[in-house]
mmCIF file of C-alpha atoms in Angstrom:
data_model
loop_
_atom_site.group_PDB
_atom_site.id
_atom_site.type_symbol
_atom_site.label_atom_id
_atom_site.label_comp_id
_atom_site.label_asym_id
_atom_site.label_seq_id
_atom_site.Cartn_x
_atom_site.Cartn_y
_atom_site.Cartn_z
ATOM 1 C CA MET A 1 64.106 112.738 98.069
ATOM 2 C CA LYS A 2 66.026 115.422 95.756
ATOM 3 C CA ASN A 3 68.552 113.792 94.458
ATOM 4 C CA ILE A 4 71.879 115.912 96.831
ATOM 5 C CA PHE A 5 75.051 114.057 94.660
ATOM 6 C CA LYS A 6 76.675 115.811 92.052
ATOM 7 C CA ASN A 7 75.815 115.000 88.647
ATOM 8 C CA LYS A 8 78.206 113.910 85.870
ATOM 9 C CA THR A 9 78.655 117.001 84.225
ATOM 10 C CA VAL A 10 79.858 119.188 87.527
ATOM 11 C CA ILE A 11 82.460 116.162 88.116
ATOM 12 C CA LEU A 12 83.798 116.789 85.096
ATOM 13 C CA VAL A 13 84.396 120.468 85.342
ATOM 14 C CA GLU A 14 85.646 120.099 88.745
ATOM 15 C CA GLU A 15 88.278 117.503 87.666
ATOM 16 C CA TYR A 16 89.306 119.854 84.778
ATOM 17 C CA ILE A 17 89.995 122.579 87.291
ATOM 18 C CA LEU A 18 91.698 120.398 89.353
ATOM 19 C CA ILE A 19 93.924 119.383 86.267
ATOM 20 C CA ALA A 20 94.335 123.454 85.881
ATOM 21 C CA ILE A 21 95.702 123.808 89.199
ATOM 22 C CA GLY A 22 97.790 121.028 89.387
ATOM 23 C CA VAL A 23 99.290 122.471 85.801
ATOM 24 C CA PHE A 24 99.443 125.598 87.556
ATOM 25 C CA ILE A 25 101.313 124.523 90.818
ATOM 26 C CA TYR A 26 103.796 122.051 88.347
ATOM 27 C CA VAL A 27 104.385 125.050 86.224
ATOM 28 C CA PHE A 28 105.379 127.745 88.996
ATOM 29 C CA GLY A 29 107.796 124.912 90.392
ATOM 30 C CA TRP A 30 109.682 124.797 87.412
ATOM 31 C CA CYS A 31 109.693 128.493 86.423
ATOM 32 C CA LEU A 32 110.400 129.671 90.153
ATOM 33 C CA PHE A 33 112.691 127.406 91.525
ATOM 34 C CA PHE A 34 114.632 125.013 88.897
ATOM 35 C CA VAL A 35 114.940 127.757 85.609
ATOM 36 C CA PRO A 36 116.984 130.580 87.178
ATOM 37 C CA HIS A 37 119.354 127.979 88.729
ATOM 38 C CA ASN A 38 119.761 126.261 85.274
ATOM 39 C CA LEU A 39 118.614 122.748 86.944
ATOM 40 C CA VAL A 40 117.679 120.017 84.940
ATOM 41 C CA GLY A 41 114.568 117.794 85.993
ATOM 42 C CA GLY A 42 113.334 114.497 84.149
ATOM 43 C CA GLY A 43 111.048 113.731 81.939
ATOM 44 C CA VAL A 44 110.304 115.171 78.741
ATOM 45 C CA THR A 45 110.272 118.897 80.675
ATOM 46 C CA GLY A 46 113.960 117.898 82.058
ATOM 47 C CA ILE A 47 114.980 117.617 78.077
ATOM 48 C CA ALA A 48 113.021 120.488 77.085
ATOM 49 C CA SER A 49 114.866 122.507 79.828
ATOM 50 C CA ILE A 50 118.339 120.844 78.170
ATOM 51 C CA VAL A 51 117.566 122.526 74.956
ATOM 52 C CA GLN A 52 116.348 126.063 76.630
ATOM 53 C CA TYR A 53 119.993 126.332 78.032
ATOM 54 C CA ALA A 54 121.696 124.813 75.118
ATOM 55 C CA THR A 55 120.018 127.578 72.955
ATOM 56 C CA GLY A 56 120.448 130.464 75.352
ATOM 57 C CA GLY A 57 117.056 130.583 75.896
ATOM 58 C CA VAL A 58 116.174 131.020 72.080
ATOM 59 C CA ILE A 59 113.677 127.518 72.340
ATOM 60 C CA ARG A 60 111.475 127.781 75.488
ATOM 61 C CA ILE A 61 111.120 124.723 77.564
ATOM 62 C CA GLY A 62 106.942 124.883 76.682
ATOM 63 C CA TYR A 63 107.823 124.744 72.985
ATOM 64 C CA THR A 64 110.219 121.596 72.757
ATOM 65 C CA PHE A 65 107.604 119.991 75.619
ATOM 66 C CA PHE A 66 104.264 120.271 73.084
ATOM 67 C CA VAL A 67 106.528 118.820 70.522
ATOM 68 C CA LEU A 68 107.973 115.634 72.122
ATOM 69 C CA ASN A 69 104.815 115.285 73.644
ATOM 70 C CA ILE A 70 102.912 114.470 70.598
ATOM 71 C CA GLY A 71 103.691 111.275 70.149
ATOM 72 C CA LEU A 72 103.005 110.023 73.697
ATOM 73 C CA LEU A 73 99.550 111.268 73.566
ATOM 74 C CA ILE A 74 99.009 108.825 70.831
ATOM 75 C CA LEU A 75 100.459 106.296 72.746
ATOM 76 C CA ALA A 76 98.129 107.714 75.763
ATOM 77 C CA LEU A 77 95.071 107.795 73.639
ATOM 78 C CA ARG A 78 95.278 103.922 72.312
ATOM 79 C CA THR A 79 96.274 102.847 75.831
ATOM 80 C CA LEU A 80 94.444 104.675 78.304
ATOM 81 C CA GLY A 81 91.585 105.842 76.881
ATOM 82 C CA LYS A 82 89.532 108.751 75.379
ATOM 83 C CA THR A 83 88.754 110.496 78.235
ATOM 84 C CA PHE A 84 92.619 110.108 79.652
ATOM 85 C CA GLY A 85 93.725 111.702 76.377
ATOM 86 C CA ALA A 86 91.166 114.578 76.149
ATOM 87 C CA LYS A 87 92.021 115.247 79.889
ATOM 88 C CA THR A 88 96.106 115.060 78.859
ATOM 89 C CA VAL A 89 95.876 116.995 75.909
ATOM 90 C CA PHE A 90 94.209 119.573 78.373
ATOM 91 C CA ALA A 91 96.917 119.805 80.566
ATOM 92 C CA ILE A 92 99.753 119.829 78.232
ATOM 93 C CA ILE A 93 98.452 122.861 76.392
ATOM 94 C CA LEU A 94 98.270 124.489 79.987
ATOM 95 C CA ASP A 95 101.598 123.006 80.651
ATOM 96 C CA SER A 96 103.030 124.857 77.574
ATOM 97 C CA VAL A 97 101.788 127.759 77.407
ATOM 98 C CA GLY A 98 102.519 128.026 80.970
ATOM 99 C CA LEU A 99 106.322 127.196 80.217
ATOM 100 C CA ILE A 100 106.581 129.864 77.731
ATOM 101 C CA LEU A 101 104.883 132.560 79.456
ATOM 102 C CA ILE A 102 104.917 132.537 83.207
ATOM 103 C CA GLN A 103 109.069 132.311 83.063
ATOM 104 C CA ASP A 104 108.230 136.216 81.840
ATOM 105 C CA ALA A 105 105.751 136.613 84.067
ATOM 106 C CA ILE A 106 107.150 136.333 87.390
ATOM 107 C CA PRO A 107 108.938 139.572 88.947
ATOM 108 C CA TYR A 108 112.496 139.382 88.982
ATOM 109 C CA GLU A 109 112.538 140.173 92.806
ATOM 110 C CA PHE A 110 110.306 137.440 93.351
ATOM 111 C CA ILE A 111 112.638 134.928 91.773
ATOM 112 C CA LYS A 112 115.844 136.482 93.730
ATOM 113 C CA LEU A 113 113.646 136.415 96.889
ATOM 114 C CA LEU A 114 112.791 132.742 96.806
ATOM 115 C CA ALA A 115 114.769 131.289 94.227
ATOM 116 C CA LEU A 116 117.965 132.919 94.229
ATOM 117 C CA ASP A 117 118.723 133.991 97.391
ATOM 118 C CA ASN A 118 118.052 130.312 99.256
ATOM 119 C CA GLY A 119 120.707 128.693 96.934
ATOM 120 C CA LYS A 120 120.056 125.501 95.031
ATOM 121 C CA LEU A 121 119.587 123.051 97.581
ATOM 122 C CA MET A 122 116.579 125.184 99.008
ATOM 123 C CA SER A 123 115.630 125.509 95.263
ATOM 124 C CA THR A 124 115.269 122.064 94.451
ATOM 125 C CA LEU A 125 113.632 121.062 97.778
ATOM 126 C CA MET A 126 111.179 123.306 97.151
ATOM 127 C CA GLY A 127 110.510 123.362 93.427
ATOM 128 C CA ALA A 128 110.274 119.311 93.772
ATOM 129 C CA ILE A 129 107.998 119.280 96.232
ATOM 130 C CA MET A 130 105.269 121.648 94.164
ATOM 131 C CA VAL A 131 106.260 119.768 91.038
ATOM 132 C CA GLY A 132 105.185 116.316 92.633
ATOM 133 C CA VAL A 133 102.219 117.717 94.248
ATOM 134 C CA GLY A 134 101.103 118.979 90.954
ATOM 135 C CA VAL A 135 101.545 116.183 88.816
ATOM 136 C CA GLY A 136 100.023 114.280 91.904
ATOM 137 C CA ILE A 137 96.870 116.653 91.610
ATOM 138 C CA THR A 138 96.569 116.257 88.197
ATOM 139 C CA ILE A 139 96.620 112.444 87.651
ATOM 140 C CA ASN A 140 93.840 112.357 90.578
ATOM 141 C CA ALA A 141 92.114 113.949 88.415
ATOM 142 C CA GLY A 142 92.306 112.000 85.507
ATOM 143 C CA GLY A 143 95.085 113.589 83.541
ATOM 144 C CA SER A 144 98.780 113.894 83.079
ATOM 145 C CA THR A 145 101.316 116.713 82.817
ATOM 146 C CA GLY A 146 102.692 114.356 79.914
ATOM 147 C CA GLY A 147 105.919 112.930 79.440
ATOM 148 C CA THR A 148 107.467 110.110 81.906
ATOM 149 C CA ASP A 149 103.780 110.592 83.377
ATOM 150 C CA ILE A 150 101.964 109.174 80.596
ATOM 151 C CA ILE A 151 104.802 105.938 80.064
ATOM 152 C CA ALA A 152 104.444 105.440 84.245
ATOM 153 C CA MET A 153 100.387 105.339 84.057
ATOM 154 C CA VAL A 154 100.769 102.955 80.819
ATOM 155 C CA ILE A 155 103.157 100.621 82.969
ATOM 156 C CA ASN A 156 100.721 101.143 85.988
ATOM 157 C CA LYS A 157 97.917 99.587 84.308
ATOM 158 C CA TYR A 158 99.474 96.371 83.546
ATOM 159 C CA ARG A 159 101.799 96.105 86.399
ATOM 160 C CA ASN A 160 101.874 96.968 90.231
ATOM 161 C CA VAL A 161 104.732 99.572 89.646
ATOM 162 C CA SER A 162 104.114 102.526 91.560
ATOM 163 C CA PRO A 163 104.035 105.675 89.023
ATOM 164 C CA GLY A 164 106.772 107.721 91.395
ATOM 165 C CA ARG A 165 109.548 104.515 90.567
ATOM 166 C CA MET A 166 108.561 104.673 86.937
ATOM 167 C CA ILE A 167 109.268 108.031 87.162
ATOM 168 C CA MET A 168 112.135 108.347 88.946
ATOM 169 C CA ILE A 169 114.195 105.492 86.993
ATOM 170 C CA ALA A 170 113.308 107.882 83.176
ATOM 171 C CA ASP A 171 114.151 110.908 85.058
ATOM 172 C CA ALA A 172 117.468 109.865 85.929
ATOM 173 C CA LEU A 173 118.803 108.734 82.624
ATOM 174 C CA VAL A 174 117.342 112.474 81.218
ATOM 175 C CA ILE A 175 119.715 114.252 84.207
ATOM 176 C CA LEU A 176 122.746 112.189 83.091
ATOM 177 C CA SER A 177 122.187 113.307 79.443
ATOM 178 C CA SER A 178 122.321 116.973 80.208
ATOM 179 C CA LEU A 179 126.207 116.366 80.979
ATOM 180 C CA LEU A 180 126.701 116.026 77.338
ATOM 181 C CA VAL A 181 124.961 119.104 76.359
ATOM 182 C CA PRO A 182 126.265 122.516 76.907
ATOM 183 C CA SER A 183 124.010 124.584 79.362
ATOM 184 C CA TYR A 184 124.155 128.630 79.645
ATOM 185 C CA ARG A 185 123.045 130.845 82.024
ATOM 186 C CA PRO A 186 120.096 133.524 81.090
ATOM 187 C CA ASP A 187 122.847 135.884 81.298
ATOM 188 C CA GLY A 188 125.252 134.531 78.524
ATOM 189 C CA THR A 189 127.787 132.488 80.484
ATOM 190 C CA MET A 190 128.377 128.928 79.705
ATOM 191 C CA LEU A 191 128.159 126.569 82.931
ATOM 192 C CA ALA A 192 131.582 124.684 83.413
ATOM 193 C CA MET A 193 131.829 121.023 83.815
ATOM 194 C CA PRO A 194 132.128 121.065 87.918
ATOM 195 C CA GLU A 195 128.884 122.953 88.135
ATOM 196 C CA LYS A 196 126.849 120.737 85.931
ATOM 197 C CA ILE A 197 128.114 117.773 88.157
ATOM 198 C CA THR A 198 126.842 119.438 90.530
ATOM 199 C CA VAL A 199 123.602 120.139 88.514
ATOM 200 C CA VAL A 200 122.743 116.484 88.107
ATOM 201 C CA VAL A 201 123.560 115.720 91.602
ATOM 202 C CA TYR A 202 120.769 118.547 92.512
ATOM 203 C CA GLY A 203 118.515 116.754 89.700
ATOM 204 C CA PHE A 204 118.771 113.371 91.412
ATOM 205 C CA ILE A 205 117.568 115.318 94.877
ATOM 206 C CA MET A 206 114.860 116.570 92.850
ATOM 207 C CA VAL A 207 113.536 113.348 91.250
ATOM 208 C CA MET A 208 113.580 111.641 94.761
ATOM 209 C CA VAL A 209 111.480 114.339 96.437
ATOM 210 C CA GLU A 210 109.357 114.370 93.841
ATOM 211 C CA GLY A 211 108.394 110.997 93.105
ATOM 212 C CA THR A 212 108.220 110.502 96.941
ATOM 213 C CA VAL A 213 105.809 113.358 97.124
ATOM 214 C CA LEU A 214 103.992 112.157 94.033
ATOM 215 C CA ASP A 215 103.566 108.542 95.750
ATOM 216 C CA LEU A 216 101.788 109.960 98.651
ATOM 217 C CA CYS A 217 99.584 112.372 96.712
ATOM 218 C CA ILE A 218 98.357 109.098 94.945
ATOM 219 C CA ALA A 219 98.441 106.747 97.348
ATOM 220 C CA GLY A 220 96.144 108.939 99.623
ATOM 221 C CA SER A 221 93.673 109.947 96.959
ATOM 222 C CA LYS A 222 93.291 105.878 96.828
ATOM 223 C CA GLN A 223 92.654 105.071 100.725
ATOM 224 C CA SER A 224 89.538 102.836 100.630
ATOM 225 C CA VAL A 225 87.267 102.842 103.709
ATOM 226 C CA GLN A 226 84.825 100.453 105.131
ATOM 227 C CA LEU A 227 81.893 101.941 106.296
ATOM 228 C CA PHE A 228 78.560 100.025 108.323
ATOM 229 C CA ILE A 229 75.721 101.287 108.570
ATOM 230 C CA PHE A 230 73.124 100.639 111.143
ATOM 231 C CA SER A 231 69.455 102.020 110.370
ATOM 232 C CA PRO A 232 65.898 101.163 110.284
ATOM 233 C CA LYS A 233 65.897 103.283 107.182
ATOM 234 C CA TYR A 234 68.477 101.334 105.434
ATOM 235 C CA LYS A 235 66.093 100.299 102.600
ATOM 236 C CA GLU A 236 65.765 104.067 102.013
ATOM 237 C CA ILE A 237 69.833 104.597 102.208
ATOM 238 C CA ALA A 238 71.223 101.529 100.115
ATOM 239 C CA ASP A 239 68.495 102.778 97.318
ATOM 240 C CA ALA A 240 70.462 106.472 97.146
ATOM 241 C CA ILE A 241 74.018 104.944 97.615
ATOM 242 C CA THR A 242 73.603 102.300 94.771
ATOM 243 C CA ASN A 243 71.082 104.770 92.167
ATOM 244 C CA ASP A 244 72.617 108.401 93.460
ATOM 245 C CA PHE A 245 76.253 107.600 94.546
ATOM 246 C CA HIS A 246 76.660 104.481 92.079
ATOM 247 C CA LYS A 247 78.429 102.295 94.649
ATOM 248 C CA GLY A 248 77.924 98.871 95.377
ATOM 249 C CA VAL A 249 76.124 98.216 98.770
ATOM 250 C CA THR A 250 75.618 94.917 101.255
ATOM 251 C CA VAL A 251 73.252 94.127 103.447
ATOM 252 C CA LEU A 252 73.757 92.393 106.362
ATOM 253 C CA LYS A 253 71.708 90.251 108.775
ATOM 254 C CA GLY A 254 71.948 90.412 112.002
ATOM 255 C CA ILE A 255 70.707 90.534 115.700
ATOM 256 C CA GLY A 256 70.808 93.497 118.050
ATOM 257 C CA TRP A 257 71.735 91.314 120.949
ATOM 258 C CA TYR A 258 70.776 93.711 124.001
ATOM 259 C CA THR A 259 67.102 94.080 122.338
ATOM 260 C CA LYS A 260 67.058 90.704 120.880
ATOM 261 C CA ASN A 261 65.715 92.334 117.608
ATOM 262 C CA ASP A 262 66.217 91.772 114.186
ATOM 263 C CA THR A 263 68.560 93.911 112.238
ATOM 264 C CA ASN A 264 69.994 95.274 108.872
ATOM 265 C CA VAL A 265 73.269 96.493 108.670
ATOM 266 C CA LEU A 266 74.602 98.060 105.445
ATOM 267 C CA LEU A 267 77.838 97.475 104.562
ATOM 268 C CA VAL A 268 79.788 99.716 101.920
ATOM 269 C CA LEU A 269 83.884 100.061 101.179
ATOM 270 C CA ILE A 270 83.898 103.153 99.249
ATOM 271 C CA ARG A 271 87.011 105.476 98.341
ATOM 272 C CA LYS A 272 88.133 107.956 101.302
ATOM 273 C CA ARG A 273 87.410 111.287 99.279
ATOM 274 C CA ASP A 274 83.791 110.277 98.805
ATOM 275 C CA LEU A 275 83.253 109.488 102.453
ATOM 276 C CA THR A 276 82.295 112.901 103.693
ATOM 277 C CA PRO A 277 79.487 113.664 101.601
ATOM 278 C CA LEU A 278 77.791 109.863 101.671
ATOM 279 C CA LEU A 279 78.031 110.576 105.742
ATOM 280 C CA LYS A 280 75.931 113.641 105.185
ATOM 281 C CA PHE A 281 73.668 111.989 103.288
ATOM 282 C CA VAL A 282 72.938 108.985 105.740
ATOM 283 C CA LYS A 283 72.528 111.721 108.623
ATOM 284 C CA HIS A 284 70.325 113.283 106.231
ATOM 285 C CA VAL A 285 68.213 110.417 105.874
ATOM 286 C CA ASP A 286 68.933 109.498 109.734
ATOM 287 C CA GLU A 287 70.004 111.649 111.777
ATOM 288 C CA ASN A 288 70.027 108.689 114.307
ATOM 289 C CA ALA A 289 71.677 106.121 112.088
ATOM 290 C CA PHE A 290 75.040 104.487 114.128
ATOM 291 C CA MET A 291 77.824 104.111 111.875
ATOM 292 C CA SER A 292 81.520 102.607 112.000
ATOM 293 C CA ILE A 293 84.216 103.384 109.398
ATOM 294 C CA SER A 294 87.540 101.788 109.153
ATOM 295 C CA ARG A 295 90.592 101.405 106.584
ATOM 296 C CA VAL A 296 91.172 98.792 104.658
ATOM 297 C CA THR A 297 94.597 98.039 103.353
ATOM 298 C CA GLY A 298 93.845 96.988 99.789
ATOM 299 C CA VAL A 299 90.535 96.725 97.639
ATOM 300 C CA TYR A 300 90.468 94.867 94.376
ATOM 301 C CA GLY A 301 87.780 94.894 91.767
ATOM 302 C CA LYS A 302 85.070 96.568 89.953
ATOM 303 C CA GLY A 303 85.222 100.833 90.721
ATOM 304 C CA PHE A 304 88.566 99.498 93.042
ATOM 305 C CA ASP A 305 91.910 98.909 92.110
ATOM 306 C CA ASP A 306 93.155 95.728 89.631
ATOM 307 C CA TYR A 307 95.023 92.814 90.674
ATOM 308 C CA LYS A 308 97.598 92.657 88.218
ATOM 309 C CA VAL A 309 99.307 89.748 87.598
ATOM 310 C CA ARG A 310 101.635 88.211 85.491
ATOM 311 C CA LYS A 311 100.649 85.888 82.827
ATOM 312 C CA LYS A 312 102.810 83.069 81.937
ATOM 313 C CA LYS A 313 103.603 82.730 78.601
#
């Protein structure tokens, strides 16, 4: 039978496309909603924005962003593996270029309509949602937008701490540090201290919304389901799941109590994002297959999540 599943090359290409989409959403959220209001976010991008505001736009966010991420990239390569590092390098380069070019590419009328006319609060909320979604898409594809995202992913590898929470803590420290540095608007006027305090408050709102959206994106992609398949062609389906879909399958012995006949049931645990192609394949093999799907609260083991336990000294 022709293999209907995607090969690794196609999957890899799709992951890089998703990373590019996530980066674009992230950069667009910053350039459209945050920068016009001199808002400060967290992480490396927040530090880079402080530098841009302090220099009156001479040093753009993208340049500082790229330089600061070099050390974090080394950490990612050593801790998270070469594949993660390659995708992260790709994301960081796109981020850096985007943060430099997109600021000038967005028409002022568009910025005024969506950001300036709506005020700082609405801009903070809309920008934080876009940034959270962008980071979430990038992380789900196996990459990172750099900065505190890398730190969060490294810590999450060894501890059961949500990436969103770790990013919020680091971001809060960066936002508070903006009070110590002068900030200039695009027209050259300097923000007074009361305005900077307001920016800090908006920054805290920003990281809370962004962290919440990020956790929702990641939790949704990692959700798993349990699938029971009843079919006389169970052998053909089981072989395809194992060899083509590269997922584990268990054959359970049962008895159909109405017919009193022996039957074999397939038990499959799979990520929710992989469910649709699997269902299509089962229906392709046996149109009359009977299937039952249920959500599971947690799946730990090879191919799924690792249950992290702190080792006693």
